[in-house]
Amino acid sequence: MSFWNNFRKKVDKEKRDKHGETLWDTDELFLHCDLQENLHQIRQAVGNSPDVIIREFEIGSPQAQVAVVYIDGLADKNMVSDFVLRSLMLDTAEETFKNRVSDKSIFDFIKDNALTVGEVKVIKDWKGLILSIFSGDTVILVNGWVEVIGSSTRGGESRGIEEPSSQVVIRGPKDGFSESIGTNISLVRRRIKSPNLWFETLKIGKVTQTDVAIMYVKGIVNDKLVQEVRQRINDIEIDGILESGYIEELIQDETFSPFPTLYNTERPDGVAANLLEGRIAIFVDGTPFVLLAPTTFFMYFQSTEDYYHRYDIIIAIRLLRFLAFFISLLGPSVFVAAVTFHQEMIPTPLLINLAAQRENVPFPAFVEALLMEVSFEILREAGIRLPRAIGQSVSIVGGLVLGQAAVQAGIVSPAMVIVVAITGIASFATPAFNMAISVRLFRFVIIIFAALFGFYGIAISNLIIIGHLCSLRSFGIPYMAPLAPFISADQKDAILRLPLWSFLTRPRLISQNKITRMEQDLKPSPPEKKGDRNEN
């Protein structure tokens, strides 16, 4: 045994010299035959942390030394007690007493017959051992063996399934993703009961070793897209992944763009719908936000609720969202340009009222707009960060008090307060929060252009934004598709939402394997009258 251990240490040293220290800076790469040496290495690797539970006992005939190791809080204590410890200490004793172990070794008997958990695996190195423990598994070490048994006992405290807080709907499912990647995957599988729903898991982060899953529907998704997503995630070299935003920033096509090129959602029904269109979902353990790729500009103005109501109502709502988008983007800049450079475009009675309001205001319209916009953004950010019980009250009361006080003090005009308030309310109409943030950023840029060049500046800034949008790609897909390039077949669910029976094909640029998704004879028609049937 000493010769074997010395040989292992020599190989360990050679590997460390070639590849550097291991992930957890342990002294060995391989496991030892001696149980106490292995337990010593585990304690040393975790810094003698008190939450690492080690239970030693003896089983079998002749007696074999066995140890069970798990982390309190990550492993389910009931599973460890009922399906691991009880099986080893009581049930194994009965089997040994009846001489049913026969010529099997204790290690093989535990692996094949003793444990009653669903998943059992054999671990052969230190990296796999430590990773299994910190994933919530329970590992079983047997004296004299250079392998250990890992049993799936993952559990611990976690948030249950609740209604999504960032994407609230009136009609539709109320369940949302949680911080458990296993729970999130099961919520999607509950909606797509097909063997073609595939997913593969990866470990990302040198220190955190975060579970990341790529999910897609085989036969619908473009295979080149799966390969591209897999390659980009595998190329990530970072110490830790704590949220899906890390993945989003590291794999997106355009680095220096305020517009999001990956869609994030908390809704399982939204993920299922996009998977059926040929997109890929990226799950990250520890966050309820799932990424969808590729994405387009018009996805950020669509809600899962759009497909649960009548299409004619949703057409009006979508047009309202786009109107609110343009108001939130251009509202203050149009007012600044009109008051500063283009007074002739304002009706005379309104112009007289505006001039009377601005008579005692010492600042130009541009400074007014900046003061009010910055104040509104500070109030909005404060309302988000404050506790829920007072956050909403502070933002509403603060806006009313500051606006009224600013008007009475002659710092801003009442018309500017109205414009900024309408602009702020319109920004909340965008379903996607990350798109609304981008609009808030560009709003300040357009105000500056409007203050310098009037409506010409607004036109120039809009042309720059449109050109930038048309240059963006999301995993090779044009960001403005299906408008640029124009695809007539995909206009049924872009700006408008036509009836579901008209969705005969999937998006052309996203899914290229199985385009057709609905038969052409599904258009509803009124039933025949009784008299007509009798005549026939």
Coordinates of C-alpha atoms in Angstrom, one line a residue:
M1 CA 0.0 0.0 0.0
S2 CA 2.9 2.4 0.8
F3 CA 4.4 1.7 -2.6
W4 CA 1.1 2.5 -4.3
N5 CA 0.7 5.8 -2.4
N6 CA 4.3 6.8 -3.1
F7 CA 3.6 6.1 -6.8
R8 CA 0.5 8.2 -6.7
K9 CA 2.3 11.1 -5.0
K10 CA 4.9 11.0 -7.7
V11 CA 2.3 11.2 -10.5
D12 CA 0.5 14.0 -8.5
K13 CA 3.7 16.1 -8.4
E14 CA 4.3 15.6 -12.2
K15 CA 0.8 16.6 -13.0
R16 CA 1.0 19.7 -10.8
D17 CA 4.2 20.7 -12.4
K18 CA 2.6 20.4 -15.8
H19 CA -0.9 21.8 -15.2
G20 CA -0.5 23.8 -12.0
E21 CA -2.4 23.3 -8.7
T22 CA -5.8 21.7 -8.7
L23 CA -9.0 23.7 -8.4
W24 CA -9.1 23.4 -4.6
D25 CA -5.3 23.4 -4.0
T26 CA -5.3 19.9 -2.5
D27 CA -2.0 18.1 -2.0
E28 CA -3.1 15.1 -4.2
L29 CA -4.8 14.6 -7.5
F30 CA -5.6 10.9 -6.9
L31 CA -7.4 9.3 -4.0
H32 CA -5.5 7.2 -1.5
C33 CA -6.1 3.6 -0.4
D34 CA -6.0 4.7 3.3
L35 CA -9.4 6.0 4.5
Q36 CA -7.9 8.2 7.2
E37 CA -5.6 9.8 4.7
N38 CA -8.5 10.6 2.4
L39 CA -10.5 12.1 5.2
H40 CA -7.5 14.2 6.3
Q41 CA -7.2 15.5 2.7
I42 CA -10.9 16.4 2.7
R43 CA -10.7 18.3 6.0
Q44 CA -7.6 20.1 4.7
A45 CA -9.2 21.0 1.4
V46 CA -12.3 22.5 3.0
G47 CA -10.4 24.2 5.9
N48 CA -12.0 22.0 8.6
S49 CA -15.3 23.7 7.9
P50 CA -17.9 22.6 10.5
D51 CA -20.7 22.2 7.9
V52 CA -18.8 19.3 6.2
I53 CA -20.2 16.3 8.1
I54 CA -18.1 13.1 8.3
R55 CA -19.6 9.9 9.7
E56 CA -17.3 6.9 10.2
F57 CA -18.5 3.4 11.0
E58 CA -17.8 -0.3 10.2
I59 CA -19.8 -2.7 8.2
G60 CA -19.5 -6.2 6.8
S61 CA -17.8 -9.4 7.9
P62 CA -14.8 -9.1 8.1
Q63 CA -15.3 -5.5 9.4
A64 CA -14.6 -2.8 6.8
Q65 CA -14.1 0.9 7.7
V66 CA -16.5 3.2 5.9
A67 CA -17.0 6.9 6.0
V68 CA -19.9 9.1 4.7
V69 CA -19.2 12.7 3.8
Y70 CA -21.8 15.4 3.0
I71 CA -22.4 19.1 3.5
D72 CA -25.1 20.3 5.9
G73 CA -27.4 22.6 4.0
L74 CA -26.7 21.3 0.5
A75 CA -27.6 17.6 1.0
D76 CA -31.1 16.5 2.1
K77 CA -30.7 15.2 5.7
N78 CA -33.7 12.9 5.4
M79 CA -32.3 11.3 2.3
V80 CA -28.9 10.9 3.9
S81 CA -30.4 9.3 7.0
D82 CA -33.0 7.1 5.3
F83 CA -31.4 6.1 2.1
V84 CA -27.7 6.1 2.8
L85 CA -26.9 5.7 6.5
R86 CA -29.8 3.4 7.3
S87 CA -29.1 1.3 4.2
L88 CA -25.4 0.9 5.1
M89 CA -25.6 0.5 8.9
L90 CA -28.8 -1.6 9.2
D91 CA -29.8 -3.2 5.9
T92 CA -26.2 -4.1 5.0
A93 CA -25.8 -5.8 8.4
E94 CA -28.8 -8.0 7.7
E95 CA -27.5 -8.9 4.3
T96 CA -24.1 -9.8 5.7
F97 CA -25.7 -11.8 8.5
K98 CA -27.5 -13.9 5.8
N99 CA -24.3 -14.4 3.9
R100 CA -25.8 -12.8 0.8
V101 CA -22.7 -10.7 0.1
S102 CA -21.0 -13.9 -1.1
D103 CA -17.7 -13.3 -2.9
K104 CA -18.5 -9.6 -3.7
S105 CA -16.3 -6.9 -2.2
I106 CA -17.8 -4.5 0.3
F107 CA -17.3 -1.6 -2.2
D108 CA -19.1 -3.4 -5.1
F109 CA -21.9 -4.6 -2.7
I110 CA -22.5 -1.0 -1.5
K111 CA -22.5 0.3 -5.1
D112 CA -24.7 -2.4 -6.6
N113 CA -27.0 -3.5 -3.7
A114 CA -26.9 -1.5 -0.6
L115 CA -27.9 2.1 -1.6
T116 CA -31.5 3.0 -2.3
V117 CA -31.0 6.4 -3.9
G118 CA -31.8 7.1 -7.5
E119 CA -28.3 8.0 -8.8
V120 CA -25.1 6.3 -7.9
K121 CA -21.7 7.0 -9.5
V122 CA -18.1 6.0 -9.0
I123 CA -15.6 8.8 -8.5
K124 CA -11.9 8.3 -9.2
D125 CA -10.1 11.6 -8.5
W126 CA -10.1 14.5 -6.0
K127 CA -11.7 17.0 -8.3
G128 CA -14.7 14.8 -8.8
L129 CA -14.9 14.0 -5.1
I130 CA -14.8 17.7 -3.9
L131 CA -17.2 18.8 -6.7
S132 CA -19.7 16.0 -5.8
I133 CA -19.7 17.0 -2.2
F134 CA -20.2 20.7 -2.9
S135 CA -23.0 19.8 -5.3
G136 CA -25.0 18.3 -2.5
D137 CA -24.2 14.6 -3.0
T138 CA -23.1 12.2 -0.3
V139 CA -19.9 10.4 -0.9
I140 CA -19.0 7.0 0.6
L141 CA -15.4 6.1 1.2
V142 CA -14.2 2.5 1.9
N143 CA -10.8 1.8 3.4
G144 CA -8.5 0.1 1.0
W145 CA -10.1 1.5 -2.2
V146 CA -8.9 4.4 -4.4
E147 CA -12.4 5.0 -5.6
V148 CA -15.4 6.5 -3.8
I149 CA -19.2 6.2 -4.4
G150 CA -21.2 9.3 -5.0
S151 CA -25.0 9.1 -4.2
S152 CA -27.4 11.8 -5.3
T153 CA -28.9 13.4 -2.1
R154 CA -29.1 17.0 -3.4
G155 CA -31.7 19.1 -1.5
G156 CA -31.4 21.7 1.2
E157 CA -33.4 24.9 1.5
S158 CA -34.5 26.6 -1.7
R159 CA -37.2 29.0 -2.8
G160 CA -40.4 27.4 -4.1
I161 CA -42.2 28.0 -7.3
E162 CA -43.7 31.5 -7.2
E163 CA -45.3 34.0 -9.6
P164 CA -42.6 35.9 -11.6
S165 CA -42.1 39.4 -10.3
S166 CA -40.6 40.9 -13.4
Q167 CA -43.1 39.6 -16.0
V168 CA -46.6 39.8 -14.5
V169 CA -49.6 38.8 -16.6
I170 CA -53.3 38.9 -16.1
R171 CA -54.1 35.7 -18.1
G172 CA -51.7 32.8 -18.2
P173 CA -49.7 30.5 -16.0
K174 CA -48.6 31.9 -12.7
D175 CA -45.6 29.7 -12.1
G176 CA -42.1 31.1 -12.5
F177 CA -38.5 29.9 -12.4
S178 CA -36.6 29.6 -9.2
E179 CA -32.9 29.4 -8.2
S180 CA -32.8 25.6 -8.7
I181 CA -31.7 24.5 -12.2
G182 CA -33.3 21.1 -11.8
T183 CA -36.7 22.7 -10.9
N184 CA -36.4 25.1 -13.8
I185 CA -35.7 22.3 -16.3
S186 CA -38.7 20.3 -15.0
L187 CA -41.0 23.2 -15.4
V188 CA -40.2 23.3 -19.1
R189 CA -40.4 19.5 -19.5
R190 CA -43.9 19.7 -18.0
R191 CA -44.9 21.8 -21.0
I192 CA -43.0 20.0 -23.7
K193 CA -43.5 16.3 -23.2
S194 CA -41.3 15.1 -26.0
P195 CA -38.2 13.0 -26.2
N196 CA -36.8 15.5 -28.7
L197 CA -36.4 18.1 -25.9
W198 CA -32.7 17.7 -25.2
F199 CA -30.4 19.4 -22.8
E200 CA -26.8 19.2 -22.0
T201 CA -25.0 20.4 -18.8
L202 CA -21.7 22.1 -18.4
K203 CA -19.6 23.3 -15.5
I204 CA -18.5 26.9 -15.9
G205 CA -16.3 28.8 -13.5
K206 CA -12.9 27.6 -12.2
V207 CA -13.9 28.2 -8.5
T208 CA -17.7 28.2 -8.5
Q209 CA -18.2 25.3 -10.9
T210 CA -21.6 26.5 -11.7
D211 CA -24.1 24.2 -13.5
V212 CA -25.1 25.6 -16.9
A213 CA -27.6 23.8 -19.1
I214 CA -28.3 24.2 -22.8
M215 CA -31.8 23.2 -23.8
Y216 CA -33.3 22.8 -27.3
V217 CA -35.8 20.8 -29.3
K218 CA -33.9 18.3 -31.6
G219 CA -35.2 18.4 -35.1
I220 CA -36.4 22.0 -34.9
V221 CA -33.3 23.9 -33.8
N222 CA -30.5 24.7 -36.2
D223 CA -27.7 22.3 -35.4
K224 CA -25.1 25.0 -36.3
L225 CA -26.7 27.2 -33.7
V226 CA -26.4 24.6 -31.0
Q227 CA -22.7 24.1 -31.8
E228 CA -22.1 27.9 -31.8
V229 CA -23.8 28.3 -28.4
R230 CA -21.9 25.3 -26.9
Q231 CA -18.6 26.6 -28.3
R232 CA -19.1 30.1 -26.8
I233 CA -19.9 28.8 -23.4
N234 CA -17.0 26.4 -23.4
D235 CA -14.7 29.2 -24.2
I236 CA -15.5 31.1 -21.0
E237 CA -12.5 31.2 -18.7
I238 CA -13.6 32.9 -15.4
D239 CA -13.4 32.2 -11.7
G240 CA -17.1 32.3 -11.1
I241 CA -20.5 32.5 -12.6
L242 CA -23.1 33.9 -10.1
E243 CA -25.9 34.8 -12.4
S244 CA -27.0 34.4 -16.0
G245 CA -25.9 38.0 -16.7
Y246 CA -22.3 36.7 -16.5
I247 CA -23.0 34.3 -19.4
E248 CA -25.0 36.9 -21.3
E249 CA -22.1 39.4 -21.3
L250 CA -19.5 36.8 -22.1
I251 CA -21.2 35.2 -25.1
Q252 CA -23.1 38.1 -26.8
D253 CA -22.2 39.2 -30.3
E254 CA -21.8 42.9 -29.7
T255 CA -19.9 44.1 -26.7
F256 CA -20.3 47.9 -27.0
S257 CA -24.0 48.1 -27.5
P258 CA -26.7 49.2 -25.0
F259 CA -29.2 47.0 -26.8
P260 CA -29.6 43.5 -25.4
T261 CA -28.8 40.6 -27.8
L262 CA -29.9 37.9 -25.5
Y263 CA -33.4 37.7 -24.1
N264 CA -34.0 36.8 -20.4
T265 CA -37.2 35.6 -18.8
E266 CA -38.6 34.1 -15.6
R267 CA -41.6 32.4 -17.4
P268 CA -41.5 28.7 -18.3
D269 CA -44.3 29.1 -20.8
G270 CA -42.2 31.8 -22.6
V271 CA -39.2 29.5 -22.8
A272 CA -41.3 26.6 -24.1
A273 CA -42.8 28.8 -26.8
N274 CA -39.4 30.0 -28.0
L275 CA -38.0 26.5 -27.9
L276 CA -40.7 25.4 -30.3
E277 CA -39.6 28.3 -32.6
G278 CA -36.1 26.9 -32.8
R279 CA -34.3 29.0 -30.1
I280 CA -32.0 27.7 -27.4
A281 CA -32.5 28.2 -23.7
I282 CA -29.6 28.6 -21.4
F283 CA -30.2 27.8 -17.7
V284 CA -27.8 28.8 -14.9
D285 CA -28.0 27.4 -11.5
G286 CA -28.7 29.9 -8.8
T287 CA -30.8 32.3 -10.8
P288 CA -34.5 32.3 -12.0
F289 CA -33.6 34.2 -15.2
V290 CA -33.2 32.0 -18.3
L291 CA -31.5 33.2 -21.4
L292 CA -32.9 32.7 -24.9
A293 CA -30.8 32.9 -28.1
P294 CA -31.0 34.1 -30.8
T295 CA -33.1 37.2 -30.2
T296 CA -34.5 40.0 -32.3
F297 CA -35.6 43.6 -31.6
F298 CA -39.3 42.8 -31.8
M299 CA -39.1 40.1 -29.1
Y300 CA -38.7 42.7 -26.5
F301 CA -42.2 44.2 -27.2
Q302 CA -43.9 40.8 -27.1
S303 CA -45.4 39.2 -24.0
T304 CA -46.4 35.6 -23.4
E305 CA -49.9 37.0 -22.6
D306 CA -50.2 38.1 -26.2
Y307 CA -51.0 34.6 -27.3
Y308 CA -53.7 34.0 -24.6
H309 CA -56.0 36.8 -25.7
R310 CA -57.8 37.5 -29.0
Y311 CA -55.5 38.7 -31.7
D312 CA -57.5 41.9 -32.6
I313 CA -57.1 43.1 -29.0
I314 CA -53.4 42.3 -29.0
I315 CA -52.8 44.2 -32.2
A316 CA -54.1 47.3 -30.5
I317 CA -52.0 46.6 -27.4
R318 CA -48.8 46.1 -29.4
L319 CA -49.3 49.3 -31.4
L320 CA -49.8 51.0 -28.0
R321 CA -46.5 49.6 -26.8
F322 CA -44.6 50.8 -29.9
L323 CA -46.2 54.3 -29.4
A324 CA -45.1 54.3 -25.8
F325 CA -41.6 53.3 -26.9
F326 CA -41.3 56.3 -29.2
I327 CA -42.8 58.6 -26.6
S328 CA -40.3 57.4 -24.0
L329 CA -37.4 57.8 -26.5
L330 CA -38.3 61.1 -28.2
G331 CA -40.7 62.9 -25.8
P332 CA -38.4 65.4 -24.0
S333 CA -36.2 65.9 -27.1
V334 CA -39.1 66.9 -29.3
F335 CA -40.3 69.4 -26.6
V336 CA -36.8 70.8 -26.3
A337 CA -36.4 71.2 -30.1
A338 CA -39.8 72.7 -30.6
V339 CA -39.4 75.3 -27.8
T340 CA -35.8 76.2 -28.6
F341 CA -35.7 76.2 -32.5
H342 CA -39.1 75.5 -34.0
Q343 CA -41.6 77.7 -32.3
E344 CA -43.5 78.2 -35.6
M345 CA -44.6 74.5 -35.4
I346 CA -46.4 75.1 -32.1
P347 CA -50.0 76.4 -32.3
T348 CA -50.2 80.1 -31.3
P349 CA -52.4 79.7 -28.2
L350 CA -50.2 76.9 -26.9
L351 CA -47.1 78.9 -27.7
I352 CA -48.4 81.9 -25.7
N353 CA -49.2 79.6 -22.7
L354 CA -45.7 78.1 -22.9
A355 CA -44.0 81.5 -23.1
A356 CA -46.0 82.6 -20.0
Q357 CA -45.0 79.6 -18.1
R358 CA -41.3 80.0 -18.9
E359 CA -41.3 83.7 -18.2
N360 CA -39.8 83.3 -14.7
V361 CA -37.7 80.2 -15.5
P362 CA -34.0 81.1 -15.5
F363 CA -32.8 78.0 -17.4
P364 CA -33.2 77.1 -21.1
A365 CA -35.4 74.1 -22.0
F366 CA -32.4 71.8 -22.4
V367 CA -31.3 72.4 -18.7
E368 CA -34.9 72.0 -17.6
A369 CA -35.2 68.6 -19.3
L370 CA -31.9 67.4 -17.9
L371 CA -32.8 68.4 -14.4
M372 CA -36.2 66.7 -14.5
E373 CA -35.0 63.6 -16.2
V374 CA -32.1 63.1 -13.8
S375 CA -34.4 63.7 -10.8
F376 CA -37.0 61.2 -12.2
E377 CA -34.3 58.6 -12.7
I378 CA -33.0 59.1 -9.2
L379 CA -36.5 58.7 -7.8
R380 CA -37.1 55.5 -9.9
E381 CA -33.8 54.0 -8.7
A382 CA -34.5 54.9 -5.1
G383 CA -38.0 53.4 -5.3
I384 CA -36.5 50.1 -6.5
R385 CA -33.8 49.9 -3.9
L386 CA -35.9 50.9 -0.9
P387 CA -37.9 48.3 1.0
R388 CA -41.2 47.4 -0.8
A389 CA -43.3 48.8 2.0
I390 CA -42.0 52.4 1.5
G391 CA -40.4 52.3 -2.0
Q392 CA -43.5 52.9 -4.0
S393 CA -44.7 55.6 -1.6
V394 CA -41.4 57.4 -1.7
S395 CA -41.2 57.4 -5.5
I396 CA -44.8 58.7 -5.9
V397 CA -44.8 61.2 -3.1
G398 CA -41.3 62.3 -4.0
G399 CA -42.3 62.9 -7.6
L400 CA -45.3 64.9 -6.7
V401 CA -43.6 67.0 -4.0
L402 CA -40.5 67.7 -6.1
G403 CA -42.4 68.6 -9.2
Q404 CA -44.8 70.9 -7.4
A405 CA -42.0 72.6 -5.5
A406 CA -39.8 73.0 -8.6
V407 CA -42.7 74.7 -10.5
Q408 CA -43.5 77.0 -7.6
A409 CA -39.8 77.9 -7.1
G410 CA -39.6 78.8 -10.8
I411 CA -36.9 76.3 -11.6
V412 CA -38.9 74.4 -14.2
S413 CA -42.1 75.0 -16.1
P414 CA -45.3 73.0 -15.6
A415 CA -45.2 71.9 -19.2
M416 CA -41.8 70.3 -18.7
V417 CA -43.0 68.4 -15.7
I418 CA -45.9 67.0 -17.7
V419 CA -43.6 65.9 -20.6
V420 CA -41.1 64.2 -18.3
A421 CA -44.0 62.5 -16.3
I422 CA -45.6 61.2 -19.5
T423 CA -42.2 60.0 -20.8
G424 CA -41.5 58.1 -17.6
I425 CA -44.9 56.4 -17.6
A426 CA -44.5 55.4 -21.2
S427 CA -41.1 53.7 -20.5
F428 CA -42.9 51.3 -18.2
A429 CA -45.0 50.0 -21.1
T430 CA -42.1 48.1 -22.6
P431 CA -42.4 44.4 -21.4
A432 CA -38.6 43.8 -21.3
F433 CA -36.8 45.7 -18.6
N434 CA -33.4 45.6 -20.3
M435 CA -34.8 47.2 -23.5
A436 CA -36.4 49.9 -21.3
I437 CA -33.0 50.7 -19.8
S438 CA -31.5 51.1 -23.2
V439 CA -34.2 53.6 -24.2
R440 CA -33.5 55.6 -21.0
L441 CA -29.9 55.9 -22.0
F442 CA -30.5 57.0 -25.5
R443 CA -33.1 59.5 -24.3
F444 CA -30.3 61.7 -22.9
V445 CA -28.3 61.5 -26.1
I446 CA -31.2 62.6 -28.2
I447 CA -32.0 65.5 -25.9
I448 CA -28.4 66.8 -26.4
F449 CA -28.7 66.5 -30.2
A450 CA -32.1 68.3 -30.0
A451 CA -30.6 71.1 -28.0
L452 CA -27.8 71.6 -30.5
F453 CA -29.6 71.1 -33.9
G454 CA -33.3 71.0 -33.2
F455 CA -35.4 68.5 -35.2
Y456 CA -32.4 67.9 -37.5
G457 CA -30.4 66.7 -34.5
I458 CA -33.3 64.3 -33.6
A459 CA -33.3 63.0 -37.2
I460 CA -29.5 62.5 -37.2
S461 CA -29.6 60.7 -33.8
N462 CA -32.4 58.4 -34.9
L463 CA -30.6 57.5 -38.1
I464 CA -27.5 56.6 -36.1
I465 CA -29.6 54.4 -33.8
I466 CA -31.4 52.7 -36.7
G467 CA -28.1 52.1 -38.4
H468 CA -26.7 50.6 -35.2
L469 CA -29.7 48.4 -34.8
C470 CA -29.4 47.1 -38.3
S471 CA -25.7 46.3 -37.8
L472 CA -26.4 44.1 -34.7
R473 CA -26.4 40.3 -34.8
S474 CA -27.6 37.7 -32.3
F475 CA -25.7 34.5 -33.0
G476 CA -25.6 35.4 -36.6
I477 CA -29.3 36.4 -36.9
P478 CA -30.0 40.0 -38.0
Y479 CA -31.3 42.0 -35.0
M480 CA -34.0 43.8 -36.9
A481 CA -35.4 40.6 -38.6
P482 CA -38.0 40.1 -40.0
L483 CA -38.2 43.8 -40.9
A484 CA -34.6 44.1 -42.1
P485 CA -34.1 41.9 -44.0
F486 CA -37.8 41.9 -44.8
I487 CA -39.4 38.5 -44.6
S488 CA -43.1 38.6 -45.5
A489 CA -43.9 35.2 -44.0
D490 CA -42.7 36.3 -40.6
Q491 CA -44.6 39.5 -40.4
K492 CA -47.5 37.7 -38.7
D493 CA -45.8 37.9 -35.4
A494 CA -43.5 40.9 -35.5
I495 CA -45.1 44.3 -35.1
L496 CA -48.6 42.8 -35.2
R497 CA -49.9 39.5 -33.9
L498 CA -52.2 37.9 -36.4
P499 CA -54.5 34.9 -35.6
L500 CA -52.8 31.7 -34.4
W501 CA -54.2 29.7 -37.3
S502 CA -52.1 31.8 -39.6
F503 CA -48.8 30.8 -38.0
L504 CA -48.1 28.1 -40.6
T505 CA -44.3 28.4 -40.4
R506 CA -41.6 29.1 -37.9
P507 CA -39.3 32.1 -38.2
R508 CA -37.2 31.5 -41.3
L509 CA -33.9 32.7 -40.1
I510 CA -34.0 30.8 -36.7
S511 CA -35.4 27.4 -37.5
Q512 CA -34.2 25.8 -40.7
N513 CA -34.9 22.1 -40.1
K514 CA -38.6 21.9 -39.7
I515 CA -40.2 25.0 -41.0
T516 CA -43.9 24.0 -41.0
R517 CA -45.6 23.8 -37.6
M518 CA -49.3 23.9 -38.5
E519 CA -51.6 22.5 -41.1
Q520 CA -53.2 24.9 -43.5
D521 CA -56.8 23.8 -42.9
L522 CA -57.1 24.8 -39.2
K523 CA -58.8 28.1 -39.8
P524 CA -62.0 28.1 -37.7
S525 CA -65.3 28.3 -39.5
P526 CA -68.9 28.6 -38.1
P527 CA -70.8 25.3 -37.8
E528 CA -73.4 24.4 -40.4
K529 CA -77.0 25.2 -39.6
K530 CA -79.4 22.3 -39.0
G531 CA -81.4 23.2 -42.1
D532 CA -78.3 23.2 -44.3
R533 CA -77.4 19.7 -43.1
N534 CA -80.9 18.4 -43.8
E535 CA -80.7 19.8 -47.3
N536 CA -77.4 18.0 -47.9

